[in-house]
Amino acid sequence: MVDSFFKYLEFEKRYSLHTLTSYRTDLDQFQLFLENSATPVALEKAEHQHIRSWLIHLVQEGVSARSVNRKIASLRSFYKYAMRQGRIDNDPSSKVKMLKAGKNLPVFAKEAALTSTLDQIIYQKGFKGLRDQLVMELLYATGIRLSELINLKESDIDDHQGQIKVLGKRNKQRIIPTPRSLTPLINNYQREKKEEFPNNYSQYLIVNNKGEKSYPMMVYRIVNKALGTISSLEKQSPHILRHTCATHLLNKGAELNAVKELLGHSSLAATQVYTHNSTERLKEIFNQSHPKA
């Protein structure tokens, strides 16, 4: 039952490997809780009180509300699938309510600090320097995810239209405009890449020092090194540049729906978290400029 559930998530729902791993961890933890309870019960035989007891146990153990809610979502998905398959008659998770969780506002770099940093970074000459610069400029200019950057192919770049084609979550494709200033950088990088790896030219745009497809830790190191000089940032990760791109666009007056499409969010709610920062910016301008402030 569990194996067929994960095949369904992987091949029909097209969930990412990260999500599949999280779901499996959640189900394994709940199953272990059921096995160690006073009256052991199988996963498919669990009832509402079993789930409730587990959630209370998690809260008492100090698990955050956000993590508990993810586990609730995992159980809901599993039991809904079991219902559709006719394996259970009642969904024990149907009456379980999500916990109230405080919103974690996205961390971002201030515009002046980031643009100054990007302008002042001295990259080494040749392929490696151009690659590192392109990683930084692409992430900030387009707001793409780390996985999307890694999977970006040469054929996804359209210099004439000034845009890139990105394959996002659940294989959803979107077109993202790129600033014209990126075109010379991309062209120079591709030229150096061909000279560096004439015999094994990869179809992927960003490659490692051996000419092979890049990987998350490599990109993390590039971004961490570049953002390390911005003292106001507690984190230096590729996702910070995604948050920063969205925040700066909204601060400059971009429409919320346009930013939603740019980021590849499935719902507007996921994008609205960035409006808090825009509101704070408006308050700052008001306090500095309004005669009655």
Steps between C-alpha positions, in 0.01 A plus 500: 500500500770747600713414196208552260427833672853624433489381139182704466670809645808457283350411162150650509536796733864550390618602845866590541751266660521735799122487554491121459775464759311725743175307454671166551673626815166620639324170429791298642495706820125458543523128430773465763283691748212260432722195542632626835161598642330307782280327243699474174301562185581495127522823299182421306311420822585824680216715627457868580611462862826337388586796280398744773720322754796509263459871434481573872818295544675701228402834655618383842831400341542857376431441130405831336144567388618529140658155511195349670276647230715344231458162669124554514505573126694177439245295693208668327646423161563136593155434646320676214688271263407197713134604486507530120660158478228351718749388765327688784140606563565811706775762480649536853672825402185680381429662838860593576556876497818679408686680777532875495849585381662839491608622160871487427574808296746441218855617557628731228788734429441872479528639150790736561704237684446230237558712190812644658625151583431366151677798343807471723562125488826421322457169319797303376565514129384230259232235520471465881465871563241548227304200627493629857394845380226352281367293789463811716354719229254236377367417846444866588372612159248219451413371848527139385538216749829322561369182332382702201842658457674163516267350239514800265624391157676690225191452281288678763682828438345734241736794445287658227185516710690569821343215694560156647278192514481344844362164607363549850325289761279217371651552153323832451674706235518879506673773303700759694631825348866582555663844504693588186809552713513123553537417130871594467580313824321186379673518161845551654442213742387264222808588296732432793311179578558371147870581521530340844316180404528453121451124516222472758282808456204449732141578402455654845577870528671499841769234539764415758877525459501171306236611252232283657152602615516718811366394838340683797807521725705659224242774448467546877875560527494758220210693654627471856837643402345789308243595763739454791594868494142615572503517879123549534427154356475214747479251213686488172323252274367486143144529633587836657553635148155370401345679798701811418394503135131479594527763773686750283249457215207572731684793656536644149126466433475164322152343503454212743359271230797571275744407778295185566541391138868591501571289809282210385279499809186289474296741714502870571523430873857377457596833340314723743757434772728745317249783525583541870843626406348734242263637763792561735673686218190718447491579872866599486439733205191645672689573821780667307286703263157583643471839675281348775716191553 
